Each structure stands twice: as C-alpha cells, then as structure tokens.
XYZ file of C-alpha atoms in Angstrom:
504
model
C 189.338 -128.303 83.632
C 186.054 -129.894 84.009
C 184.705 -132.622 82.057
C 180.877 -131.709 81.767
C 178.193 -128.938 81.688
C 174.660 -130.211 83.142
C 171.530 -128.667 81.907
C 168.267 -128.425 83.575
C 165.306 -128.546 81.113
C 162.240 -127.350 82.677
C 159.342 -128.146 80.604
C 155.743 -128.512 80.281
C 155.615 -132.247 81.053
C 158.538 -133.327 82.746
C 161.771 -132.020 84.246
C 165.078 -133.631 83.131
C 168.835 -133.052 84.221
C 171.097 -133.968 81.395
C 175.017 -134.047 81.530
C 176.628 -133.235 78.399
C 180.211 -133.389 77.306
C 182.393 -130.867 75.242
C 181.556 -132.504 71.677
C 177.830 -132.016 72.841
C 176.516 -135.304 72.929
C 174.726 -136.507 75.837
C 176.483 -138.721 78.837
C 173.445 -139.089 81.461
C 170.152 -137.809 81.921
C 167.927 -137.991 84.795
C 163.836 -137.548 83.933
C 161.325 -137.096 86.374
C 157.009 -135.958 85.057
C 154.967 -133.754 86.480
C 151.454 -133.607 87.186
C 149.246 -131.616 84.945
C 146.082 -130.078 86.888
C 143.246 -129.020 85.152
C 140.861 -127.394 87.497
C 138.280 -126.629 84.578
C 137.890 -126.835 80.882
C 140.939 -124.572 79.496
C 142.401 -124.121 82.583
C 146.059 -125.967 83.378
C 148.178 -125.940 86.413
C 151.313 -127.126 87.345
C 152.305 -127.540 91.284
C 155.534 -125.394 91.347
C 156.720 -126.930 94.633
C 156.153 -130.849 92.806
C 158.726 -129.534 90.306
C 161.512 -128.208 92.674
C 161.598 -131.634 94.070
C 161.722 -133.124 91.069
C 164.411 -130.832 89.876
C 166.237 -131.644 92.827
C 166.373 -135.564 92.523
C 166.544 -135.510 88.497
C 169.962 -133.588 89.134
C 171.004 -136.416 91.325
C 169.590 -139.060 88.944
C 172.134 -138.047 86.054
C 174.710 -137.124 88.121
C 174.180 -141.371 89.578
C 174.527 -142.130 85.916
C 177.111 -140.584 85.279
C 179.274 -142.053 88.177
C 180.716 -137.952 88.755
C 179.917 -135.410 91.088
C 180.053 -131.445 91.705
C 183.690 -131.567 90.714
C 183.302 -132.620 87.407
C 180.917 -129.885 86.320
C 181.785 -126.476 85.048
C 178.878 -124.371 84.587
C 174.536 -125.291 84.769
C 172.469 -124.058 82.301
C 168.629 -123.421 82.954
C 165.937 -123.708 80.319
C 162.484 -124.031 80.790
C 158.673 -123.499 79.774
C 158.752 -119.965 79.231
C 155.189 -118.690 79.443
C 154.307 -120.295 82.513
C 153.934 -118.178 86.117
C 155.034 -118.927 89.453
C 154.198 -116.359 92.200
C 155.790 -116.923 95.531
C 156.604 -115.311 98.895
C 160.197 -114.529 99.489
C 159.752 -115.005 103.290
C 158.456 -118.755 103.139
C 159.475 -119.547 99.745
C 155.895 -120.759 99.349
C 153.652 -120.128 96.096
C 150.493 -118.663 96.700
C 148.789 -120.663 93.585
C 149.515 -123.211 91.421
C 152.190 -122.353 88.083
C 149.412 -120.956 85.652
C 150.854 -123.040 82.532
C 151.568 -121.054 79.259
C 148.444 -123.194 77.765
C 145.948 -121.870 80.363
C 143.018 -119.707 78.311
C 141.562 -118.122 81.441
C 142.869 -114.851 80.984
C 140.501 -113.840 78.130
C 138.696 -111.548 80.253
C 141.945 -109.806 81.204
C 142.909 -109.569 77.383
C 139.840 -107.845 76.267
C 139.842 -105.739 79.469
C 143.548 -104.719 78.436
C 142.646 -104.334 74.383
C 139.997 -101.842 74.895
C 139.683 -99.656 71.956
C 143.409 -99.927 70.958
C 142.803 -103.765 70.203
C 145.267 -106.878 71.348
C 147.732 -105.022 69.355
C 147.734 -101.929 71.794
C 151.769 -102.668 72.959
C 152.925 -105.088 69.971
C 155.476 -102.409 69.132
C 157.408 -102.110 72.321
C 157.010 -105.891 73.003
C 156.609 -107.420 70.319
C 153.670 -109.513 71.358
C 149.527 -109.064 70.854
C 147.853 -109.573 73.998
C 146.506 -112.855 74.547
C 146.136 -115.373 77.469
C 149.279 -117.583 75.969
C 152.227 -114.833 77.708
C 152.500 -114.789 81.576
C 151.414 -111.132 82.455
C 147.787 -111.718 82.358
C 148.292 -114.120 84.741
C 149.978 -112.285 87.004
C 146.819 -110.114 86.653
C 144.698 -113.170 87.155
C 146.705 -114.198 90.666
C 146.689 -110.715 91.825
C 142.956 -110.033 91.230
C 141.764 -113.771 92.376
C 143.580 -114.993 94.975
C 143.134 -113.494 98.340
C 145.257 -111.480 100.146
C 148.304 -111.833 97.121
C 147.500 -108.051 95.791
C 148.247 -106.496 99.410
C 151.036 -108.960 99.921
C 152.290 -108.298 96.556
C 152.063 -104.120 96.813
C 153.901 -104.958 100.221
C 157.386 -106.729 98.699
C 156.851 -109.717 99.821
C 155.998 -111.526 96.462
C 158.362 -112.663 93.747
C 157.092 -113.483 90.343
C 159.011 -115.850 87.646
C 158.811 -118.242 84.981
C 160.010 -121.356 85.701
C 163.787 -120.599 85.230
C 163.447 -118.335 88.269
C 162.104 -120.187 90.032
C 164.358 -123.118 89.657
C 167.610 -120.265 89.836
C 165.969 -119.208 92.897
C 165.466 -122.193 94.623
C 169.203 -123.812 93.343
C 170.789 -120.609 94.766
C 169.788 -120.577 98.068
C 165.636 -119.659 98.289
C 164.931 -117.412 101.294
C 168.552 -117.735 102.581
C 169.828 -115.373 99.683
C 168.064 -116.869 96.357
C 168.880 -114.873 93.303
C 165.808 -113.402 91.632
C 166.559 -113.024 88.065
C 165.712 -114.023 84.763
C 166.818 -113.627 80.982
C 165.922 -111.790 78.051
C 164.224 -114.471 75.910
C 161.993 -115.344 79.360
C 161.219 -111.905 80.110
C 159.984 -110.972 76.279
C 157.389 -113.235 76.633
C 155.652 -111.235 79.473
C 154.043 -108.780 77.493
C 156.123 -106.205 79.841
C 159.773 -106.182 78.184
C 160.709 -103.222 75.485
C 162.478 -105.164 72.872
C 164.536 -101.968 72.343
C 166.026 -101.448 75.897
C 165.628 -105.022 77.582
C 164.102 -103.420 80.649
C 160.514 -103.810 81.983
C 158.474 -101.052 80.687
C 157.238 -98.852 83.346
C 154.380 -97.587 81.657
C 152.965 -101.346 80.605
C 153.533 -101.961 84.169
C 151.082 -99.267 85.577
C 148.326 -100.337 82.881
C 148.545 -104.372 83.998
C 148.765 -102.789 87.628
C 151.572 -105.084 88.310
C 153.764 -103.962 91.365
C 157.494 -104.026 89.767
C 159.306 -105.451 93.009
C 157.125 -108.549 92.087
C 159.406 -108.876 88.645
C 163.114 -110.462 88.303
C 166.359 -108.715 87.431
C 166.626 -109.037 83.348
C 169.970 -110.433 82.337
C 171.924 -111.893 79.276
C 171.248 -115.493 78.291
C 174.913 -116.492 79.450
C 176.829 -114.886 82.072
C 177.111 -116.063 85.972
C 173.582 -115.278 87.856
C 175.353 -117.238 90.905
C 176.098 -120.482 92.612
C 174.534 -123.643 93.643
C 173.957 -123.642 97.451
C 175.296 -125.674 99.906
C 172.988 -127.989 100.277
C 172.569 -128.615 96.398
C 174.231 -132.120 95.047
C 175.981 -129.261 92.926
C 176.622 -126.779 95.087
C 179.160 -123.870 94.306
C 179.241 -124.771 90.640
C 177.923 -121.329 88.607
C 174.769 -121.208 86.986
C 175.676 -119.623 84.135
C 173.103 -119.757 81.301
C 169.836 -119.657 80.768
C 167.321 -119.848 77.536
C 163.498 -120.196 77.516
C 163.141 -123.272 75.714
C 162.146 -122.409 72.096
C 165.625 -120.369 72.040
C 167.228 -123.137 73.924
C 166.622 -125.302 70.796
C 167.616 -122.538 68.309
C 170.866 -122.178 69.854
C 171.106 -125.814 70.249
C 170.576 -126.324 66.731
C 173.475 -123.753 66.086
C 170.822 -121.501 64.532
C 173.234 -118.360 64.569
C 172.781 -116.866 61.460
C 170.690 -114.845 60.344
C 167.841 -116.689 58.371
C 168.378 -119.600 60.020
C 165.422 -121.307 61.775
C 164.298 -124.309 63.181
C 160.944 -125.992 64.202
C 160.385 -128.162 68.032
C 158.409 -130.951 68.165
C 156.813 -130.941 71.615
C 153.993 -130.816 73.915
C 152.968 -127.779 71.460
C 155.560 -127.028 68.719
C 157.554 -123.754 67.966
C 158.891 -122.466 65.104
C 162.103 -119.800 65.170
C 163.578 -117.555 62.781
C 166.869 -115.743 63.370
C 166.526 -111.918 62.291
C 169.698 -111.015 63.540
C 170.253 -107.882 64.896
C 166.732 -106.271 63.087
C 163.499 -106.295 65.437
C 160.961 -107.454 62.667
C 157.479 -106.923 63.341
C 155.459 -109.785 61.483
C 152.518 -108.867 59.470
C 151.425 -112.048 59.487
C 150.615 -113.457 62.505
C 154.328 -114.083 64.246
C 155.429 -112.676 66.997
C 158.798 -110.828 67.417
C 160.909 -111.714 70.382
C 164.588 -112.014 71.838
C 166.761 -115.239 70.417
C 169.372 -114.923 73.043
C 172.043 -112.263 74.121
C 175.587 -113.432 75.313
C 177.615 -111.359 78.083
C 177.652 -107.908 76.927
C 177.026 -108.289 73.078
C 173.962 -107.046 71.770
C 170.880 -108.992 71.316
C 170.097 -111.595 68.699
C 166.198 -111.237 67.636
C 163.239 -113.656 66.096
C 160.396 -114.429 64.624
C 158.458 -117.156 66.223
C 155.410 -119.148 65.357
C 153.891 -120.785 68.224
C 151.387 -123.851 67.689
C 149.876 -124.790 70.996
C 148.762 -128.557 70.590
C 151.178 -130.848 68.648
C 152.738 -133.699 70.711
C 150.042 -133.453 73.285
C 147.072 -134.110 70.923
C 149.228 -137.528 70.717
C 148.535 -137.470 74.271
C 145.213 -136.821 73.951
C 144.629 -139.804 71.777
C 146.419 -141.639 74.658
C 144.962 -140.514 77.993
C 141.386 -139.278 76.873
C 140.173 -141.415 74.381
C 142.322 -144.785 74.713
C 143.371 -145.023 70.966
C 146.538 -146.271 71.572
C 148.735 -147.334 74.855
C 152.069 -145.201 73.995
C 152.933 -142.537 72.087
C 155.091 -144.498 69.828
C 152.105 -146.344 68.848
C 150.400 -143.434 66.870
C 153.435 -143.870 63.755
C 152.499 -147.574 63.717
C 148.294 -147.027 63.704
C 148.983 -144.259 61.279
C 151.166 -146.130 58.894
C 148.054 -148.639 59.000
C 146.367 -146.239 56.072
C 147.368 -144.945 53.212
C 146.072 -141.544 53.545
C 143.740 -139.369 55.820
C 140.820 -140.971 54.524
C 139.135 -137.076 54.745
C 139.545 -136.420 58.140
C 141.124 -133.652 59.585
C 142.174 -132.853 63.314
C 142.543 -129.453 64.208
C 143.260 -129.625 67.781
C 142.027 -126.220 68.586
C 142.150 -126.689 72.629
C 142.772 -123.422 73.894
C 142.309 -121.637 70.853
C 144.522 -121.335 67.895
C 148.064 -119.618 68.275
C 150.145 -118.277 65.557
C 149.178 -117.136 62.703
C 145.841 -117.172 63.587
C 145.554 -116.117 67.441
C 141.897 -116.687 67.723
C 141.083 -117.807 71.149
C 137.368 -118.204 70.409
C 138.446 -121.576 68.149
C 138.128 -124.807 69.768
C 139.187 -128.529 68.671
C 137.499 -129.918 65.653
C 137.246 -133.932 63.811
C 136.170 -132.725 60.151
C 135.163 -135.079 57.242
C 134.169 -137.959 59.114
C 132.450 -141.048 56.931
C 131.592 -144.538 58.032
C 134.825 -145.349 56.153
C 136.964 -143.715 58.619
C 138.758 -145.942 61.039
C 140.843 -145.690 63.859
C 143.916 -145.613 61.541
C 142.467 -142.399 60.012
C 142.521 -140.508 62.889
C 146.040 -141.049 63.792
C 147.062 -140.617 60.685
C 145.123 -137.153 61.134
C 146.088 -136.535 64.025
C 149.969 -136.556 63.084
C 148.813 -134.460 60.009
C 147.810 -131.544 61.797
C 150.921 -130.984 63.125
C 152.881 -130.908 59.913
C 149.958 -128.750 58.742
C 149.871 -126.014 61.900
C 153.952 -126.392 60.765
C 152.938 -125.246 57.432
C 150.863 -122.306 58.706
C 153.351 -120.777 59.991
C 156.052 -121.447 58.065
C 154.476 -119.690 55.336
C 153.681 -116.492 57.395
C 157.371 -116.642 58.017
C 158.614 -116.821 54.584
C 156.111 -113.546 53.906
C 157.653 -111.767 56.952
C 160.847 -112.282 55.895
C 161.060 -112.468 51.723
C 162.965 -115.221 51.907
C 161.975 -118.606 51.232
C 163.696 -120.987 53.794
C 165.889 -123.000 52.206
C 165.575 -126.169 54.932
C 163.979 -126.864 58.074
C 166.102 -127.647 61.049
C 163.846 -130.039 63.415
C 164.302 -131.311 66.946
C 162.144 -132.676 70.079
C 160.087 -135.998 70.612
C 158.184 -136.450 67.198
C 161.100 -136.180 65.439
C 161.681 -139.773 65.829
C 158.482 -140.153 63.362
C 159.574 -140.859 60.213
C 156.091 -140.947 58.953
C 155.312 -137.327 60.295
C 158.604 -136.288 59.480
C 158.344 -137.165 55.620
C 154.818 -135.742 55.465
C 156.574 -132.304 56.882
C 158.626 -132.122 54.256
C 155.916 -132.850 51.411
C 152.989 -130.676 52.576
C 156.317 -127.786 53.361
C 158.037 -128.788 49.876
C 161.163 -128.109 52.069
C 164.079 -130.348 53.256
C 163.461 -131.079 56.749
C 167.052 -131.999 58.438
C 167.197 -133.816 61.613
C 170.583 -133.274 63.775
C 172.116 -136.235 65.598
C 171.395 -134.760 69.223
C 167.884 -134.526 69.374
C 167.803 -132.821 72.668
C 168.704 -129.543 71.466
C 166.560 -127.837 74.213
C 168.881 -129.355 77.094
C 171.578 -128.416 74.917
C 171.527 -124.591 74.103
C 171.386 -124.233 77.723
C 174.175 -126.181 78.289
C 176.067 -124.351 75.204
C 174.761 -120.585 77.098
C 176.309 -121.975 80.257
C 179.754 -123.313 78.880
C 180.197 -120.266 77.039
C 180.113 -118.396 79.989
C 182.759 -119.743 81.988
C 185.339 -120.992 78.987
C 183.807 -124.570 78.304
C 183.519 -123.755 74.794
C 185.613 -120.318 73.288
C 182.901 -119.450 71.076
C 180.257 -119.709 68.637
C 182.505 -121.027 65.875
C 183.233 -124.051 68.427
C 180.137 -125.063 69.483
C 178.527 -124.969 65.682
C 181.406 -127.333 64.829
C 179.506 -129.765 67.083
C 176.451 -129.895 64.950
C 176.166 -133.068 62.838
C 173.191 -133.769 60.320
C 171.510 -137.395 61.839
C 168.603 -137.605 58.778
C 167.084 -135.568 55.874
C 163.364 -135.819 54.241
C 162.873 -134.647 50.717
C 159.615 -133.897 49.829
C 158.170 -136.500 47.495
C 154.402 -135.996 46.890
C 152.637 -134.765 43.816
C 152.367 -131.285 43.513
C 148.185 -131.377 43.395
C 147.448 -133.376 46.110
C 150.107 -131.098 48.312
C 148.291 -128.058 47.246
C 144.560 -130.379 47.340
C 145.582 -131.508 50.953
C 146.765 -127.956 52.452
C 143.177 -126.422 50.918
C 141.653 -128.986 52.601
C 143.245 -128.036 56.174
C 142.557 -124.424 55.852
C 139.016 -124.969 55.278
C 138.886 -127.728 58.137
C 140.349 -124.464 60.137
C 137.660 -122.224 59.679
C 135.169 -125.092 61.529
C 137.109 -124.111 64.581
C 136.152 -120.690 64.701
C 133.508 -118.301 66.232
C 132.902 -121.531 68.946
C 133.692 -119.933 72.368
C 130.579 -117.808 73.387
C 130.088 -116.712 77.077
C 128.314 -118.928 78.018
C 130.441 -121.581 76.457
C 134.274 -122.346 77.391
C-alpha cells in the first residue's frame, strides 16, 4: 500500500503541495506565491498560466522533501479558491484573460442588470446564493461581453470555463492531449448556476446569464476518481481522486461531519461553515446556503456559510500599502503594544461587505481616530475587525439555525495569534478550539482523495485523527463585550452608501 496522499491547495495567494501521511499530519510541503494584479481600484487578477507552473514545481518541491516519488502516493486531492474564473481554449490550452479572483467587484453592473425587478435574490432558491460580484458567473458574463472575440469562440466549443480546481485537474491530466474537464459540487454551487436540489447546471439560469453550457465542467462528487496524472507529471498515473473548494476543504479537514458542527478559516478573507446535514437551509439572515461535500454516490452534505472578504489580507494591507510593519507576524507584537483599541475601528470594507451584510456600495473605513491613537492602535484594530466580521456572522448563524454553537472550530494563518485568537473568543463568548494540524484546507482534500481509493475506510477513521492543539475561553467583562460589539456595528454603518457612479 502506499505511504502518502499529496494535496494541492490552490489558493488566493499562493499554491502549496503538501504530502500527508495516514495519521494526517503533515510530512513535506512545497509553497510557491503568486502575483496579485490589480488593473484598477476593485479589480484583482490572477495569471492562470503563473499558477500552473507553480503548481507544477510546488509538487516537485514536497515530493524533494520528502525524499519519495510517484510510487509512494495513493491518491491527489485538489482544493482551491473557489470563486475565482479561468476561461481557456481547449485547442491551445491558453486563457483568454487573466483568473478574475473571487474578490474582484467589477461585476456590479452585471448584478443589477441580472436583479432587475426580482432583486439579487431573483435565483437564491434554486442556488442558494443572491447575486453579487463575489460568485464566478458574472464573470463569465464579464469575459464573454469584454473581451474580444471570446463570445463567438465561446458559442463555437472551443472555450472551457473553471475555477481553479479545473483548471489545475485539467492541466495535471493531460491539457489539450485529453485533459479532463470537470469539477465538484461545492465548486460548482458557488456559480450562481447549480440547483442545490439536483446538482446539475440549471438550464434556465444558463439562458438568462447567456452563458453557452459547453463552456461549463462535468459536476461530480467531492471524492471519487476524475482521472490520472499524465505522463509527463512528476506524479503521473497516480488518481486524482478528491476535490473540495477550500472553505469545505477545511470543514472536512476539521472533521466537521455532523450536523451542527462548524468551523471558522483564518485567511486572505475568512469563512465561516455550518454543517446542516442533509436539510438545504435558506438563511434569513444574510448566509448563504451551499454544498459541504458529497462522497461517491451518497447524497449530499449541505451548509451555511458566512463569507468575510478582508481578514488576513488587511494584515497585508498594513504590510504592503502603508509600511506599518515588515511581516505579518509583526501585527500580534505591535498590537500587544496597547491595551485596548484606543477607539478606533477598522472595517476593511474593500470590495464591499460580504455576509451578512452583502452591500457592495460599502468601502474601507478608520473610525474614532484621536491624536491619542498610535500605531499600536491600529493593529490592534486591525486584528479586531476580524474577530468582529467573525462575530457578524456567527450570530446570523446561530438565528438561522436555533442553535447556539456550542464551540468554534478554527484553522488557517491567524490562528497562530494568540492575541486575536483570545479576543475571538471574548467578543463570541464561545470556546474557540484550535486543532493540532492547522492546515486543514490541504487536508480535507487529502482526506476526499484517500477516501476514494481505500487510504482511509471511512469517516469514523479519519475523525479519529483530529486532536485538539489549544482552547480560548472567553474572559472579558460582560459590558465592555456588549460596549465593544455596539461600537463595531455603528463603525459599520460609516462604510455604507460610499460607492456612487462616479466613484469606485
């Protein structure tokens, strides 16, 4: 039997290759950035070829780490950025634009095109979405309608669309010389054209995007073989066997299988996930309703999700745009160089504000600024906001749902952040429980994968991996959590009514 599963994690920053044995800890990883393009204000890019090739030599980088090859590996599992489209032509295996990233807030025209009179809610039931310019079909609308010559070529077969699973399955399996085109169901409900119900693409969504189908992917499980690594992969002939958009990715990774069970990701933006089970809920609060995974033939597994756009990256932000610190580990030690916010509050409104708000006409706002406030103060802020934008949605959840969540599972890069991490659980007055492998993204894809082809035997086996690393208990006075959380909502409504036309 093999030894290992790899995983490639396609995200919004970087692409990594990470080996994993059967207790699920982590024996190599290979790591490799991206650029990220941003043509105008709320427009990003990624260059889909830059991340093949990177995909390509991260693969070899853990495999070199590793000291294994090919015959060591049983299955791949793919997870990626799920939001983010890729439209290419199957002849050349060239994209005819850049990867339109899941952050991108061009689309807006397109949403209020599509709305009309029915409103962004016009196909929430079938897909469990509202329209907005976060999920990839209104930018396939945007590529077809502004780039020259892609709606004949499109209407003509030639064009493939994906996210960037596809993409990366396509490529791995051969590209023009016999690529497989496909995708899963937690990918393909974030499209705005997948009926929760059936798992197929809806035709009638289809006709009112004016989206040609043969540009769209075969939908399939989240773990079962979509095909092999061609020959000249480093991995060639082992199966590719699972994939997970990323936000489900860490749910499985966190061995969220039950129902009620959620967990929150700490990353460029950060997601939230609640297991429904087998129930499609529709949130009347601001979530939206998607797929959690589907294994083989059993039925489908749904959520709730609440998606915050900025998180890690307005860490970034304070990095790369305004020089406040020189790494990201820096912002816990500037932060921890106050005792409090000092008044200010960061809500990183970039490209509007996602769940539970979805208002694309907010932008970013600095709010109760005083000659007092120093640099320390708007770290310290900075990290706040994400704890708070947690909060937000957490409580929409626990409305949705009835049921107050008893802990937070947490994973990705801020997790490391003790400081954020103990102000989640006081302004959430909820556990929040940190699990030894941090890298649950990499890891539900590997778990998908080995499922499929007898790594692991089954559920059962693979949550007997998980292993509790740290736990936060919330510790703060019950007035200032309720006096601080007041003070962010308000700080919220600042952000509003900002995007005119004439202003992006």
């Amino acid at each position: 039997m093999s030894k290992y599963v790899i995983a490639i994690d396609q995200g919004t920053t970087s692409s990594r290759a990470i080996v994993f044995d059967h207790s699920g800890s982590i024996v190599a990883t290979g790591q490799l950035e991206h650029e990220q393009i941003f043509p105008r204000a709320g427009w990003v890019e990624h260059d889909a070829n830059e991340i093949w090739t990177n995909t390509r030599e991260v693969i070899g980088q853990a495999l070199g780490k590793a000291n294994i090859t090919r015959h060591d590996i049983a299955a791949i599992g793919i997870t990626n950025q799920r939001e983010t489209a890729v439209i290419w032509d199957k002849n050349t295996g060239e994209p005819v634009y850049n990867a339109i990233v899941w952050q991108d807030a061009r689309t807006q025209s397109i949403v209020d095109r599509l709305a009309g009179d029915e409103g962004v809610d016009r196909f929430r039931d079938t897909v469990g979405l509202p329209l907005n310019t976060y999920f990839a079909g209104t930018k396939i609308v945007w590529i077809l309608e502004n780039v020259e010559g892609v709606r004949e070529r499109a209407e003509a077969g030639d064009l493939l669309f994906g996210t960037t699973d596809t993409w990366v399955l396509w490529n791995l399996t051969g590209g023009v010389n016999g690529g497989v085109h496909a995708t899963d169901v937690t990918n393909a409900s974030r499209t705005l054209f997948m009926d929760l119900r059936t798992l197929e693409w809806d035709d009638s969504i289809l006709e009112a995007f004016d989206v040609p189908r043969s540009l769209l992917p075969e939908i399939r499980s989240s773990s079962e073989i979509y095909g092999y690594a061609s020959d000249n992969s480093l991995l060639r002939e082992v199966p590719i066997a699972g994939i997970l958009g990323d936000q489900q990715a860490a749910t499985f990774g966190q061995a969220a299988f039950t129902r009620g069970e959620a967990k929150n990701t700490y990353g460029t933006g950060s997601f939230l996930i609640y297991n429904t089970g087998d129930e499609i809920v529709q949130s009347d609060n601001g979530l939206l309703t998607t797929v959690c995974y589907k294994l083989g033939d059993e039925p489908p597994v749904y959520a709730l999700e609440g998606s915050i756009a900025v998180t890690g990256s307005l860490v970034q932000w304070l990095r790369d745009n305004l020089g406040l610190i020189g790494s990201a580990p820096e912002i816990e030690t500037l932060a921890s160089s106050v005792e409090d916010n000092g008044g200010t509050y960061i809500v990183p409104a970039f490209s509007g504000l996602f769940a539970p708000h979805w208002r694309s006409d907010a932008r970013g706002a600095i709010v109760g600024l005083t000659r007092f406030v120093n640099k320390g103060h708007i770290a310290r802020a900075a990290l706040e906001s994400t704890a708070f934008q947690t909060r937000d949605v957490l409580d929409a959840c626990n409305a949705d749902s009835g049921v107050p969540l008893a802990e937070l599972k947490v994973d990705g890069g801020m997790v490391a952040n003790d400081t954020l991490m103990q102000f989640q659980a006081d302004i959430l007055d909820t556990d929040v429980v940190r699990p030894k492998v941090t890298e649950t993204t990499a890891l539900g894809a590997a778990y998908a994968a080995g499922l499929a082809v007898g790594y692991w035997k089954d559920l059962d086996e693979v949550a007997a991996n998980w292993q509790e690393d740290k736990r936060w208990t919330p510790s703060i006075d019950v007035a200032e959590r309720d006096r601080l959380y007041r003070n962010w909502q308000k700080a919220v409504t600042k952000t509003l009514d900002w995007v005119d036309e004439d202003v992006v």
